[in-house]
Tab-separated table of C-alpha atoms and ligand atoms in Angstrom:
chain	number	residue	atom	x	y	z
A	24	MET	CA	-14.636	-34.277	-27.841
A	25	SER	CA	-11.681	-32.012	-28.116
A	26	PHE	CA	-9.410	-30.962	-30.939
A	27	ILE	CA	-5.722	-31.173	-30.064
A	28	VAL	CA	-2.774	-29.554	-31.805
A	29	ALA	CA	0.564	-30.791	-30.410
A	30	ILE	CA	3.624	-28.572	-30.854
A	31	ASP	CA	6.905	-30.175	-29.799
A	32	GLY	CA	10.512	-29.134	-30.194
A	33	PRO	CA	13.642	-28.002	-28.346
A	34	ALA	CA	14.087	-24.904	-26.149
A	35	GLY	CA	13.983	-21.662	-28.122
A	36	ALA	CA	12.528	-23.121	-31.332
A	37	GLY	CA	9.753	-20.542	-31.074
A	38	LYS	CA	7.086	-22.811	-29.607
A	39	GLY	CA	5.875	-20.286	-27.013
A	40	THR	CA	5.419	-17.319	-29.351
A	41	ILE	CA	4.050	-19.374	-32.236
A	42	THR	CA	1.632	-21.386	-30.108
A	43	LYS	CA	0.234	-18.232	-28.549
A	44	MET	CA	-0.300	-16.486	-31.908
A	45	VAL	CA	-1.784	-19.522	-33.676
A	46	GLY	CA	-4.020	-20.212	-30.655
A	47	GLU	CA	-5.356	-16.640	-30.702
A	48	LYS	CA	-5.990	-16.691	-34.466
A	49	LEU	CA	-7.787	-20.038	-34.460
A	50	GLY	CA	-9.516	-19.763	-31.070
A	51	LEU	CA	-7.596	-22.629	-29.448
A	52	VAL	CA	-6.675	-22.644	-25.740
A	53	ASN	CA	-2.911	-22.279	-25.405
A	54	ILE	CA	-1.185	-24.615	-22.937
A	55	ASP	CA	2.531	-24.282	-22.145
A	56	THR	CA	3.557	-27.581	-20.540
A	57	GLY	CA	7.169	-26.428	-19.968
A	58	ALA	CA	5.764	-23.914	-17.463
A	59	THR	CA	4.354	-26.774	-15.372
A	60	PHE	CA	7.838	-28.359	-15.126
A	61	ARG	CA	9.281	-24.945	-14.324
A	62	CYS	CA	6.776	-24.552	-11.468
A	63	VAL	CA	7.863	-27.862	-9.925
A	64	ALA	CA	11.545	-26.868	-10.274
A	65	LEU	CA	10.863	-23.482	-8.636
A	66	ASN	CA	8.889	-25.076	-5.819
A	67	MET	CA	11.835	-27.406	-5.118
A	68	LEU	CA	14.255	-24.453	-5.109
A	69	GLN	CA	11.980	-22.526	-2.730
A	70	GLU	CA	11.807	-25.494	-0.362
A	71	ASN	CA	15.507	-26.331	-0.724
A	72	ILE	CA	14.746	-29.815	-1.990
A	73	HIS	CA	17.555	-31.729	-3.665
A	74	ILE	CA	17.015	-33.755	-6.845
A	75	ASP	CA	17.432	-37.110	-5.048
A	76	GLU	CA	15.057	-36.391	-2.124
A	77	GLU	CA	12.170	-38.416	-3.529
A	78	GLU	CA	9.988	-38.378	-0.416
A	79	LYS	CA	10.128	-34.600	-0.130
A	80	ILE	CA	9.408	-34.215	-3.855
A	81	LYS	CA	6.374	-36.494	-3.464
A	82	GLU	CA	5.130	-34.284	-0.637
A	83	ILE	CA	5.290	-31.075	-2.669
A	84	LEU	CA	3.693	-32.792	-5.686
A	85	GLU	CA	0.753	-33.863	-3.548
A	86	LYS	CA	-0.097	-30.299	-2.617
A	87	ILE	CA	1.186	-28.350	-5.627
A	88	ASP	CA	-1.314	-26.008	-7.263
A	89	ILE	CA	-0.484	-24.736	-10.768
A	90	GLN	CA	-2.920	-22.352	-12.445
A	91	MET	CA	-2.646	-21.041	-15.993
A	92	GLU	CA	-4.776	-17.986	-16.669
A	93	HIS	CA	-6.076	-17.044	-20.110
A	94	ASP	CA	-3.785	-13.998	-20.224
A	95	GLY	CA	-0.697	-16.214	-19.794
A	96	THR	CA	-0.195	-15.520	-16.075
A	97	ILE	CA	1.059	-18.534	-14.121
A	98	HIS	CA	0.347	-19.032	-10.433
A	99	LEU	CA	2.231	-21.501	-8.265
A	100	ASN	CA	0.512	-22.167	-4.944
A	101	GLY	CA	-1.277	-18.825	-5.228
A	102	GLU	CA	1.786	-16.760	-6.131
A	103	ASP	CA	2.327	-15.085	-9.535
A	104	VAL	CA	5.522	-16.732	-10.831
A	105	THR	CA	5.177	-15.824	-14.531
A	106	LYS	CA	8.554	-14.028	-14.625
A	107	ARG	CA	10.269	-15.925	-11.862
A	108	ILE	CA	10.088	-19.302	-13.664
A	109	ARG	CA	12.118	-17.865	-16.614
A	110	GLU	CA	15.142	-16.935	-14.490
A	111	ASN	CA	18.472	-18.695	-14.763
A	112	ASP	CA	18.361	-20.803	-11.601
A	113	VAL	CA	15.077	-22.332	-12.819
A	114	ASN	CA	16.436	-22.694	-16.409
A	115	ASN	CA	19.351	-24.708	-15.109
A	116	PHE	CA	17.380	-26.838	-12.660
A	117	VAL	CA	14.286	-27.640	-14.730
A	118	SER	CA	15.833	-30.209	-17.053
A	119	PRO	CA	17.072	-32.601	-14.319
A	120	VAL	CA	13.717	-32.127	-12.555
A	121	SER	CA	11.814	-33.006	-15.743
A	122	VAL	CA	13.670	-36.331	-15.940
A	123	LEU	CA	12.178	-37.585	-12.656
A	124	PRO	CA	9.441	-40.214	-13.225
A	125	ILE	CA	7.341	-39.017	-10.251
A	126	VAL	CA	7.334	-35.491	-11.648
A	127	ARG	CA	6.471	-36.622	-15.199
A	128	ASN	CA	3.664	-38.900	-13.999
A	129	LYS	CA	2.093	-36.168	-11.912
A	130	LEU	CA	2.340	-33.567	-14.675
A	131	LEU	CA	1.015	-35.957	-17.327
A	132	GLU	CA	-2.164	-36.155	-15.267
A	133	VAL	CA	-2.244	-32.355	-14.799
A	134	GLN	CA	-1.698	-31.700	-18.528
A	135	ARG	CA	-4.374	-34.127	-19.724
A	136	LYS	CA	-6.818	-32.654	-17.257
A	137	ILE	CA	-6.188	-29.066	-18.382
A	138	ALA	CA	-7.039	-30.072	-21.986
A	139	GLU	CA	-10.167	-32.071	-21.134
A	140	GLY	CA	-13.119	-31.155	-23.356
A	141	LYS	CA	-11.327	-28.160	-24.889
A	142	ASN	CA	-9.862	-27.319	-28.268
A	143	VAL	CA	-6.216	-26.767	-27.463
A	144	ILE	CA	-2.806	-26.022	-28.866
A	145	MET	CA	-0.350	-27.564	-26.436
A	146	GLU	CA	3.398	-27.072	-26.546
A	147	GLY	CA	6.126	-29.169	-24.982
A	148	ARG	CA	8.559	-31.984	-25.707
A	149	ASP	CA	6.429	-35.130	-25.613
A	150	ILE	CA	2.928	-33.935	-26.457
A	151	GLY	CA	2.652	-35.805	-29.776
A	152	THR	CA	4.501	-38.871	-28.488
A	153	VAL	CA	3.220	-39.357	-24.907
A	154	VAL	CA	0.658	-36.832	-23.636
A	155	PHE	CA	-1.620	-36.931	-26.714
A	156	PRO	CA	-0.368	-39.634	-29.104
A	157	ASN	CA	-3.710	-39.334	-30.933
A	158	ALA	CA	-3.521	-35.544	-31.358
A	159	ASP	CA	-5.325	-34.257	-34.452
A	160	VAL	CA	-2.278	-32.296	-35.651
A	161	LYS	CA	1.362	-32.835	-34.664
A	162	ILE	CA	4.104	-30.354	-35.459
A	163	TYR	CA	7.808	-30.539	-34.588
A	164	LEU	CA	9.376	-27.053	-34.530
A	165	ASP	CA	13.152	-26.802	-34.778
A	166	ALA	CA	16.002	-24.314	-35.336
A	167	THR	CA	19.800	-24.380	-34.898
A	168	PRO	CA	21.107	-24.020	-31.287
A	169	GLU	CA	22.804	-20.697	-32.169
A	170	GLU	CA	19.598	-19.206	-33.583
A	171	ARG	CA	17.631	-20.459	-30.579
A	172	ALA	CA	20.131	-18.907	-28.133
A	173	LYS	CA	19.924	-15.575	-29.988
A	174	ARG	CA	16.125	-15.621	-29.686
A	175	ARG	CA	16.193	-16.524	-25.964
A	176	VAL	CA	18.571	-13.632	-25.165
A	177	LEU	CA	16.306	-11.182	-27.004
A	178	GLN	CA	13.189	-12.607	-25.357
A	179	ASN	CA	14.791	-12.307	-21.900
A	180	LYS	CA	15.861	-8.706	-22.613
A	181	GLU	CA	12.283	-7.793	-23.468
A	182	LYS	CA	11.206	-9.260	-20.150
A	183	GLY	CA	13.930	-7.311	-18.323
A	184	ILE	CA	16.045	-10.392	-17.569
A	185	GLU	CA	19.789	-9.862	-18.186
A	186	CYS	CA	21.832	-12.820	-19.482
A	187	SER	CA	24.841	-13.522	-21.708
A	188	TYR	CA	24.641	-15.208	-25.133
A	189	GLU	CA	27.385	-17.747	-24.266
A	190	GLU	CA	25.666	-18.747	-21.037
A	191	VAL	CA	22.307	-19.169	-22.783
A	192	LEU	CA	23.836	-21.141	-25.705
A	193	GLN	CA	25.600	-23.529	-23.342
A	194	GLY	CA	22.398	-23.927	-21.312
A	195	ILE	CA	20.437	-24.734	-24.486
A	196	LYS	CA	22.991	-27.336	-25.629
A	197	ASP	CA	23.054	-28.987	-22.195
A	198	ARG	CA	19.264	-29.069	-22.026
A	199	ASP	CA	18.905	-30.444	-25.570
A	200	LYS	CA	21.229	-33.278	-24.676
A	201	ARG	CA	19.471	-34.105	-21.421
A	202	ASP	CA	15.969	-33.710	-22.864
A	203	SER	CA	16.662	-35.983	-25.849
A	204	THR	CA	18.635	-38.706	-24.070
A	205	ARG	CA	16.453	-39.179	-20.964
A	206	GLU	CA	14.757	-42.532	-20.602
A	207	ILE	CA	11.186	-41.398	-20.029
A	208	ALA	CA	9.384	-39.348	-22.683
A	209	PRO	CA	12.518	-37.996	-24.404
A	210	LEU	CA	12.372	-35.058	-26.786
A	211	LYS	CA	11.886	-36.667	-30.158
A	212	ARG	CA	9.847	-36.126	-33.257
A	213	ALA	CA	6.731	-38.279	-33.439
A	214	LYS	CA	6.707	-40.389	-36.605
A	215	ASP	CA	3.590	-38.606	-37.842
A	216	ALA	CA	4.679	-35.067	-36.847
A	217	ILE	CA	5.280	-32.463	-39.541
A	218	TYR	CA	8.823	-31.050	-39.288
A	219	VAL	CA	9.137	-27.260	-39.495
A	220	ASP	CA	12.636	-25.705	-39.460
A	221	THR	CA	12.225	-22.091	-38.308
A	222	THR	CA	15.916	-21.029	-38.485
A	223	ASN	CA	15.447	-18.786	-41.503
A	224	LEU	CA	11.761	-17.994	-41.145
A	225	SER	CA	10.125	-14.959	-39.546
A	226	ILE	CA	7.520	-15.435	-36.812
A	227	LYS	CA	4.823	-14.401	-39.300
A	228	GLN	CA	5.974	-17.009	-41.824
A	229	VAL	CA	5.969	-19.786	-39.221
A	230	VAL	CA	2.515	-18.784	-37.968
A	231	GLU	CA	1.136	-18.801	-41.527
A	232	LYS	CA	2.701	-22.180	-42.238
A	233	ILE	CA	1.234	-23.752	-39.119
A	234	ILE	CA	-2.223	-22.305	-39.662
A	235	GLU	CA	-2.119	-23.754	-43.172
A	236	ILE	CA	-1.147	-27.184	-41.805
A	237	ILE	CA	-3.977	-27.088	-39.228
A	238	GLU	CA	-6.579	-25.868	-41.719
A	239	ASN	CA	-5.626	-28.609	-44.175
A	240	LYS	CA	-6.380	-31.319	-41.599
B	8	DC	O1	9.871	-25.272	-22.955
B	8	DC	P1	10.588	-24.929	-21.678
B	8	DC	O2	12.010	-24.493	-21.919
B	8	DC	O3	9.844	-23.967	-20.809
B	8	DC	O4	10.680	-26.321	-20.872
B	8	DC	C1	11.307	-26.401	-19.624
B	8	DC	C2	11.861	-27.800	-19.391
B	8	DC	O5	10.812	-28.727	-19.190
B	8	DC	C3	12.754	-28.363	-20.485
B	8	DC	O6	14.031	-28.671	-19.942
B	8	DC	C4	12.117	-29.623	-20.935
B	8	DC	C5	11.039	-29.888	-19.955
B	8	DC	N1	9.792	-30.262	-20.601
B	8	DC	C6	9.521	-31.606	-20.750
B	8	DC	O7	10.336	-32.427	-20.368
B	8	DC	N2	8.342	-32.005	-21.298
B	8	DC	C7	7.446	-31.101	-21.721
B	8	DC	N3	6.302	-31.509	-22.254
B	8	DC	C8	7.717	-29.708	-21.598
B	8	DC	C9	8.902	-29.325	-21.036
């Protein structure tokens, strides 16, 4: 038996930071499903594979190896890509890649397997709706696009990645639109998910709120 906390929401809502902190405090394994989509997008960029080359995508999916270490390091086919998957070319390519049914089917399998038999806090877009519809706790984290862009720019700066606010804001708006209008597993709040608007809350306040929600279950 495993205990599953599903955290869904748009890019930059704070899912990554919050999930990590809540996971550490409550002893839950933290799983970032966006990173798995980013790995597929990066692998396609490395191999020069176009979005409509289904056969070639199938081939890389058959042999892809994605490892998530406890310290947050992500390895793609043996290479440390933790920083690389946050760069702009991957940011811009990952949303169309995440729409592809073959990619989603493969990663659904990967994500369920990673959580098997563990107590996890898993963040993504469709965790409470598709990956774990029977999750013990479901939370939908949100914030305005402008606030989310501000946070992404700051986060990138800390990681040494230079980017402009306008570029990031436009990227966020484009991704929101694509993520919520795609046919398979769109970004949407599960009926039984608790909605948390983080626009005017500090990280500490959000973490406290979520821990309270989990502990009350
Ligand atoms: O959370 P993120 O920005 O790292 O996610 C990268 C992309 O992957 C984003 O465009 C949406 C997609 N994604 C998804 O479709 N389903 C998930 N469970 C997680 C991410």
